[in-house]
PDB file of N, CA and C in Angstrom:
ATOM      1  N   UNK A  54      -7.109  57.380   9.426  1.00  0.00           N
ATOM      2  CA  UNK A  54      -6.988  57.089   8.008  1.00  0.00           C
ATOM      3  C   UNK A  54      -7.400  58.338   7.232  1.00  0.00           C
ATOM      4  N   UNK A  55      -6.666  58.627   6.171  1.00  0.00           N
ATOM      5  CA  UNK A  55      -6.933  59.788   5.330  1.00  0.00           C
ATOM      6  C   UNK A  55      -7.465  59.322   3.968  1.00  0.00           C
ATOM      7  N   UNK A  56      -8.195  60.177   3.290  1.00  0.00           N
ATOM      8  CA  UNK A  56      -8.702  59.887   1.944  1.00  0.00           C
ATOM      9  C   UNK A  56      -7.952  60.736   0.933  1.00  0.00           C
ATOM     10  N   UNK A  57      -7.646  60.141  -0.223  1.00  0.00           N
ATOM     11  CA  UNK A  57      -6.896  60.813  -1.274  1.00  0.00           C
ATOM     12  C   UNK A  57      -7.618  60.673  -2.604  1.00  0.00           C
ATOM     13  N   UNK A  58      -7.470  61.694  -3.441  1.00  0.00           N
ATOM     14  CA  UNK A  58      -7.999  61.680  -4.804  1.00  0.00           C
ATOM     15  C   UNK A  58      -6.816  61.679  -5.762  1.00  0.00           C
ATOM     16  N   UNK A  59      -6.977  60.964  -6.875  1.00  0.00           N
ATOM     17  CA  UNK A  59      -5.937  60.870  -7.894  1.00  0.00           C
ATOM     18  C   UNK A  59      -6.501  61.378  -9.215  1.00  0.00           C
ATOM     19  N   UNK A  60      -5.734  62.273  -9.851  1.00  0.00           N
ATOM     20  CA  UNK A  60      -6.179  62.810 -11.129  1.00  0.00           C
ATOM     21  C   UNK A  60      -4.976  63.088 -12.017  1.00  0.00           C
ATOM     22  N   UNK A  61      -5.241  63.350 -13.297  1.00  0.00           N
ATOM     23  CA  UNK A  61      -4.178  63.570 -14.269  1.00  0.00           C
ATOM     24  C   UNK A  61      -4.633  64.558 -15.338  1.00  0.00           C
ATOM     25  N   UNK A  62      -3.658  65.181 -15.984  1.00  0.00           N
ATOM     26  CA  UNK A  62      -3.962  66.050 -17.128  1.00  0.00           C
ATOM     27  C   UNK A  62      -3.770  65.299 -18.437  1.00  0.00           C
ATOM     28  N   UNK A  63      -3.382  64.027 -18.344  1.00  0.00           N
ATOM     29  CA  UNK A  63      -3.211  63.213 -19.553  1.00  0.00           C
ATOM     30  C   UNK A  63      -4.578  62.888 -20.149  1.00  0.00           C
ATOM     31  N   UNK A  64      -4.634  62.800 -21.435  1.00  0.00           N
ATOM     32  CA  UNK A  64      -5.861  62.393 -22.099  1.00  0.00           C
ATOM     33  C   UNK A  64      -6.727  63.563 -22.511  1.00  0.00           C
ATOM     34  N   UNK A  65      -7.823  63.235 -23.151  1.00  0.00           N
ATOM     35  CA  UNK A  65      -8.781  64.225 -23.632  1.00  0.00           C
ATOM     36  C   UNK A  65     -10.199  63.711 -23.366  1.00  0.00           C
ATOM     37  N   UNK A  66     -11.143  64.607 -23.488  1.00  0.00           N
ATOM     38  CA  UNK A  66     -12.550  64.268 -23.304  1.00  0.00           C
ATOM     39  C   UNK A  66     -13.315  64.761 -24.521  1.00  0.00           C
ATOM     40  N   UNK A  67     -14.350  64.051 -24.878  1.00  0.00           N
ATOM     41  CA  UNK A  67     -15.228  64.468 -25.961  1.00  0.00           C
ATOM     42  C   UNK A  67     -16.365  65.287 -25.347  1.00  0.00           C
ATOM     43  N   UNK A  68     -16.519  66.527 -25.807  1.00  0.00           N
ATOM     44  CA  UNK A  68     -17.552  67.407 -25.262  1.00  0.00           C
ATOM     45  C   UNK A  68     -18.925  67.031 -25.823  1.00  0.00           C
ATOM     46  N   UNK A  69     -19.994  67.595 -25.254  1.00  0.00           N
ATOM     47  CA  UNK A  69     -21.340  67.296 -25.754  1.00  0.00           C
ATOM     48  C   UNK A  69     -21.554  67.632 -27.229  1.00  0.00           C
ATOM     49  N   UNK A  70     -20.794  68.594 -27.761  1.00  0.00           N
ATOM     50  CA  UNK A  70     -20.952  68.913 -29.189  1.00  0.00           C
ATOM     51  C   UNK A  70     -19.893  68.210 -30.040  1.00  0.00           C
ATOM     52  N   UNK A  71     -19.299  67.145 -29.487  1.00  0.00           N
ATOM     53  CA  UNK A  71     -18.316  66.290 -30.175  1.00  0.00           C
ATOM     54  C   UNK A  71     -16.990  66.974 -30.487  1.00  0.00           C
ATOM     55  N   UNK A  72     -16.623  67.960 -29.703  1.00  0.00           N
ATOM     56  CA  UNK A  72     -15.312  68.591 -29.827  1.00  0.00           C
ATOM     57  C   UNK A  72     -14.365  67.953 -28.821  1.00  0.00           C
ATOM     58  N   UNK A  73     -13.081  67.877 -29.181  1.00  0.00           N
ATOM     59  CA  UNK A  73     -12.093  67.355 -28.249  1.00  0.00           C
ATOM     60  C   UNK A  73     -11.749  68.445 -27.244  1.00  0.00           C
ATOM     61  N   UNK A  74     -11.639  68.063 -25.996  1.00  0.00           N
ATOM     62  CA  UNK A  74     -11.421  69.026 -24.918  1.00  0.00           C
ATOM     63  C   UNK A  74     -10.329  68.499 -23.987  1.00  0.00           C
ATOM     64  N   UNK A  75      -9.244  69.267 -23.840  1.00  0.00           N
ATOM     65  CA  UNK A  75      -8.207  68.895 -22.881  1.00  0.00           C
ATOM     66  C   UNK A  75      -8.659  69.317 -21.496  1.00  0.00           C
ATOM     67  N   UNK A  76      -8.490  68.429 -20.525  1.00  0.00           N
ATOM     68  CA  UNK A  76      -8.888  68.757 -19.158  1.00  0.00           C
ATOM     69  C   UNK A  76      -8.222  67.793 -18.185  1.00  0.00           C
ATOM     70  N   UNK A  77      -8.471  67.982 -16.915  1.00  0.00           N
ATOM     71  CA  UNK A  77      -8.000  67.042 -15.905  1.00  0.00           C
ATOM     72  C   UNK A  77      -9.041  65.944 -15.763  1.00  0.00           C
ATOM     73  N   UNK A  78      -8.576  64.726 -15.505  1.00  0.00           N
ATOM     74  CA  UNK A  78      -9.480  63.599 -15.359  1.00  0.00           C
ATOM     75  C   UNK A  78      -9.268  62.947 -13.999  1.00  0.00           C
ATOM     76  N   UNK A  79     -10.342  62.726 -13.284  1.00  0.00           N
ATOM     77  CA  UNK A  79     -10.254  62.016 -12.015  1.00  0.00           C
ATOM     78  C   UNK A  79     -10.086  60.536 -12.323  1.00  0.00           C
ATOM     79  N   UNK A  80      -9.055  59.950 -11.719  1.00  0.00           N
ATOM     80  CA  UNK A  80      -8.773  58.535 -11.917  1.00  0.00           C
ATOM     81  C   UNK A  80      -9.371  57.676 -10.814  1.00  0.00           C
ATOM     82  N   UNK A  81      -9.440  58.215  -9.610  1.00  0.00           N
ATOM     83  CA  UNK A  81     -10.016  57.437  -8.526  1.00  0.00           C
ATOM     84  C   UNK A  81      -9.625  57.945  -7.157  1.00  0.00           C
ATOM     85  N   UNK A  82      -9.862  57.099  -6.155  1.00  0.00           N
ATOM     86  CA  UNK A  82      -9.677  57.462  -4.759  1.00  0.00           C
ATOM     87  C   UNK A  82      -9.033  56.301  -4.000  1.00  0.00           C
ATOM     88  N   UNK A  83      -8.410  56.618  -2.871  1.00  0.00           N
ATOM     89  CA  UNK A  83      -7.871  55.588  -1.977  1.00  0.00           C
ATOM     90  C   UNK A  83      -7.780  56.142  -0.569  1.00  0.00           C
ATOM     91  N   UNK A  84      -7.895  55.254   0.400  1.00  0.00           N
ATOM     92  CA  UNK A  84      -7.740  55.609   1.810  1.00  0.00           C
ATOM     93  C   UNK A  84      -6.460  54.975   2.335  1.00  0.00           C
ATOM     94  N   UNK A  85      -5.679  55.757   3.062  1.00  0.00           N
ATOM     95  CA  UNK A  85      -4.423  55.270   3.647  1.00  0.00           C
ATOM     96  C   UNK A  85      -3.936  56.273   4.680  1.00  0.00           C
ATOM     97  N   UNK A  86      -2.861  55.909   5.371  1.00  0.00           N
ATOM     98  CA  UNK A  86      -2.292  56.802   6.379  1.00  0.00           C
ATOM     99  C   UNK A  86      -1.375  57.856   5.773  1.00  0.00           C
ATOM    100  N   UNK A  87      -0.864  57.607   4.547  1.00  0.00           N
ATOM    101  CA  UNK A  87       0.043  58.559   3.911  1.00  0.00           C
ATOM    102  C   UNK A  87      -0.227  58.609   2.410  1.00  0.00           C
ATOM    103  N   UNK A  88       0.279  59.676   1.800  1.00  0.00           N
ATOM    104  CA  UNK A  88       0.134  59.872   0.353  1.00  0.00           C
ATOM    105  C   UNK A  88       0.807  58.741  -0.425  1.00  0.00           C
ATOM    106  N   UNK A  89       2.015  58.362  -0.011  1.00  0.00           N
ATOM    107  CA  UNK A  89       2.744  57.297  -0.708  1.00  0.00           C
ATOM    108  C   UNK A  89       2.021  55.961  -0.618  1.00  0.00           C
ATOM    109  N   UNK A  90       1.503  55.650   0.564  1.00  0.00           N
ATOM    110  CA  UNK A  90       0.771  54.392   0.741  1.00  0.00           C
ATOM    111  C   UNK A  90      -0.523  54.412  -0.068  1.00  0.00           C
ATOM    112  N   UNK A  91      -1.186  55.559  -0.122  1.00  0.00           N
ATOM    113  CA  UNK A  91      -2.419  55.674  -0.900  1.00  0.00           C
ATOM    114  C   UNK A  91      -2.146  55.444  -2.380  1.00  0.00           C
ATOM    115  N   UNK A  92      -1.054  55.999  -2.887  1.00  0.00           N
ATOM    116  CA  UNK A  92      -0.710  55.789  -4.296  1.00  0.00           C
ATOM    117  C   UNK A  92      -0.414  54.322  -4.563  1.00  0.00           C
ATOM    118  N   UNK A  93       0.306  53.687  -3.662  1.00  0.00           N
ATOM    119  CA  UNK A  93       0.623  52.261  -3.813  1.00  0.00           C
ATOM    120  C   UNK A  93      -0.658  51.420  -3.854  1.00  0.00           C
ATOM    121  N   UNK A  94      -1.573  51.694  -2.947  1.00  0.00           N
ATOM    122  CA  UNK A  94      -2.854  50.972  -2.906  1.00  0.00           C
ATOM    123  C   UNK A  94      -3.658  51.245  -4.168  1.00  0.00           C
ATOM    124  N   UNK A  95      -3.714  52.507  -4.558  1.00  0.00           N
ATOM    125  CA  UNK A  95      -4.478  52.888  -5.743  1.00  0.00           C
ATOM    126  C   UNK A  95      -3.971  52.172  -6.993  1.00  0.00           C
ATOM    127  N   UNK A  96      -2.657  52.173  -7.205  1.00  0.00           N
ATOM    128  CA  UNK A  96      -2.096  51.529  -8.394  1.00  0.00           C
ATOM    129  C   UNK A  96      -2.274  50.014  -8.350  1.00  0.00           C
ATOM    130  N   UNK A  97      -2.155  49.425  -7.181  1.00  0.00           N
ATOM    131  CA  UNK A  97      -2.337  47.974  -7.036  1.00  0.00           C
ATOM    132  C   UNK A  97      -3.762  47.563  -7.383  1.00  0.00           C
ATOM    133  N   UNK A  98      -4.733  48.376  -6.991  1.00  0.00           N
ATOM    134  CA  UNK A  98      -6.142  48.037  -7.198  1.00  0.00           C
ATOM    135  C   UNK A  98      -6.705  48.509  -8.534  1.00  0.00           C
ATOM    136  N   UNK A  99      -5.895  49.196  -9.331  1.00  0.00           N
ATOM    137  CA  UNK A  99      -6.375  49.747 -10.604  1.00  0.00           C
ATOM    138  C   UNK A  99      -5.360  49.502 -11.716  1.00  0.00           C
ATOM    139  N   UNK A 100      -5.207  48.249 -12.113  1.00  0.00           N
ATOM    140  CA  UNK A 100      -4.224  47.897 -13.146  1.00  0.00           C
ATOM    141  C   UNK A 100      -4.529  48.569 -14.484  1.00  0.00           C
ATOM    142  N   UNK A 101      -5.757  48.997 -14.680  1.00  0.00           N
ATOM    143  CA  UNK A 101      -6.127  49.657 -15.933  1.00  0.00           C
ATOM    144  C   UNK A 101      -5.355  50.954 -16.152  1.00  0.00           C
ATOM    145  N   UNK A 102      -4.816  51.544 -15.071  1.00  0.00           N
ATOM    146  CA  UNK A 102      -4.044  52.783 -15.201  1.00  0.00           C
ATOM    147  C   UNK A 102      -2.904  52.572 -16.197  1.00  0.00           C
ATOM    148  N   UNK A 103      -2.140  51.501 -16.000  1.00  0.00           N
ATOM    149  CA  UNK A 103      -1.021  51.202 -16.902  1.00  0.00           C
ATOM    150  C   UNK A 103      -1.516  50.638 -18.233  1.00  0.00           C
ATOM    151  N   UNK A 104      -2.550  49.812 -18.185  1.00  0.00           N
ATOM    152  CA  UNK A 104      -3.083  49.191 -19.406  1.00  0.00           C
ATOM    153  C   UNK A 104      -3.572  50.230 -20.412  1.00  0.00           C
ATOM    154  N   UNK A 105      -4.089  51.347 -19.917  1.00  0.00           N
ATOM    155  CA  UNK A 105      -4.598  52.401 -20.800  1.00  0.00           C
ATOM    156  C   UNK A 105      -3.551  53.457 -21.130  1.00  0.00           C
ATOM    157  N   UNK A 106      -2.334  53.285 -20.607  1.00  0.00           N
ATOM    158  CA  UNK A 106      -1.237  54.160 -20.991  1.00  0.00           C
ATOM    159  C   UNK A 106      -1.006  55.380 -20.120  1.00  0.00           C
ATOM    160  N   UNK A 107      -1.693  55.464 -18.990  1.00  0.00           N
ATOM    161  CA  UNK A 107      -1.433  56.588 -18.096  1.00  0.00           C
ATOM    162  C   UNK A 107      -0.066  56.417 -17.446  1.00  0.00           C
ATOM    163  N   UNK A 108       0.623  57.519 -17.208  1.00  0.00           N
ATOM    164  CA  UNK A 108       1.951  57.503 -16.604  1.00  0.00           C
ATOM    165  C   UNK A 108       1.852  57.769 -15.105  1.00  0.00           C
ATOM    166  N   UNK A 109       2.498  56.936 -14.315  1.00  0.00           N
ATOM    167  CA  UNK A 109       2.508  57.145 -12.864  1.00  0.00           C
ATOM    168  C   UNK A 109       3.099  58.505 -12.515  1.00  0.00           C
ATOM    169  N   UNK A 110       4.057  58.977 -13.308  1.00  0.00           N
ATOM    170  CA  UNK A 110       4.693  60.265 -13.046  1.00  0.00           C
ATOM    171  C   UNK A 110       3.759  61.446 -13.259  1.00  0.00           C
ATOM    172  N   UNK A 111       2.684  61.257 -13.980  1.00  0.00           N
ATOM    173  CA  UNK A 111       1.738  62.336 -14.278  1.00  0.00           C
ATOM    174  C   UNK A 111       0.533  62.333 -13.349  1.00  0.00           C
ATOM    175  N   UNK A 112       0.433  61.322 -12.481  1.00  0.00           N
ATOM    176  CA  UNK A 112      -0.694  61.235 -11.563  1.00  0.00           C
ATOM    177  C   UNK A 112      -0.492  62.220 -10.414  1.00  0.00           C
ATOM    178  N   UNK A 113      -1.513  63.023 -10.166  1.00  0.00           N
ATOM    179  CA  UNK A 113      -1.495  63.996  -9.084  1.00  0.00           C
ATOM    180  C   UNK A 113      -2.338  63.429  -7.944  1.00  0.00           C
ATOM    181  N   UNK A 114      -1.790  63.513  -6.742  1.00  0.00           N
ATOM    182  CA  UNK A 114      -2.472  62.983  -5.558  1.00  0.00           C
ATOM    183  C   UNK A 114      -2.666  64.105  -4.550  1.00  0.00           C
ATOM    184  N   UNK A 115      -3.883  64.270  -4.088  1.00  0.00           N
ATOM    185  CA  UNK A 115      -4.190  65.294  -3.083  1.00  0.00           C
ATOM    186  C   UNK A 115      -5.046  64.672  -1.984  1.00  0.00           C
ATOM    187  N   UNK A 116      -4.760  65.072  -0.747  1.00  0.00           N
ATOM    188  CA  UNK A 116      -5.580  64.621   0.365  1.00  0.00           C
ATOM    189  C   UNK A 116      -6.922  65.332   0.324  1.00  0.00           C
ATOM    190  N   UNK A 117      -7.985  64.581   0.564  1.00  0.00           N
ATOM    191  CA  UNK A 117      -9.323  65.157   0.640  1.00  0.00           C
ATOM    192  C   UNK A 117      -9.551  65.548   2.096  1.00  0.00           C
ATOM    193  N   UNK A 118      -9.794  66.805   2.317  1.00  0.00           N
ATOM    194  CA  UNK A 118      -9.980  67.294   3.689  1.00  0.00           C
ATOM    195  C   UNK A 118     -11.436  67.322   4.081  1.00  0.00           C
TER     196      UNK A 118
END
C-alpha cells in the first residue's frame, strides 16, 4: 500500500499580519495501491472538497516516499 498527499493552489490564506497570501494548501492524505484509487478514496471520504468549491481538476496528488 502506498501513501499519497493531496494539495491545491486554489484559495488563499490569511497571514499573521492579516494580509492575504496565495499559496498551496494541503487538503489531506489517502492510502491506496495507485494514484487513481487514492484520489477516489480521498474524494469519497472528504465531501467538503466539493462543498467548499475546490475543483477536482486542480487537485495535485503525489506519492509520499
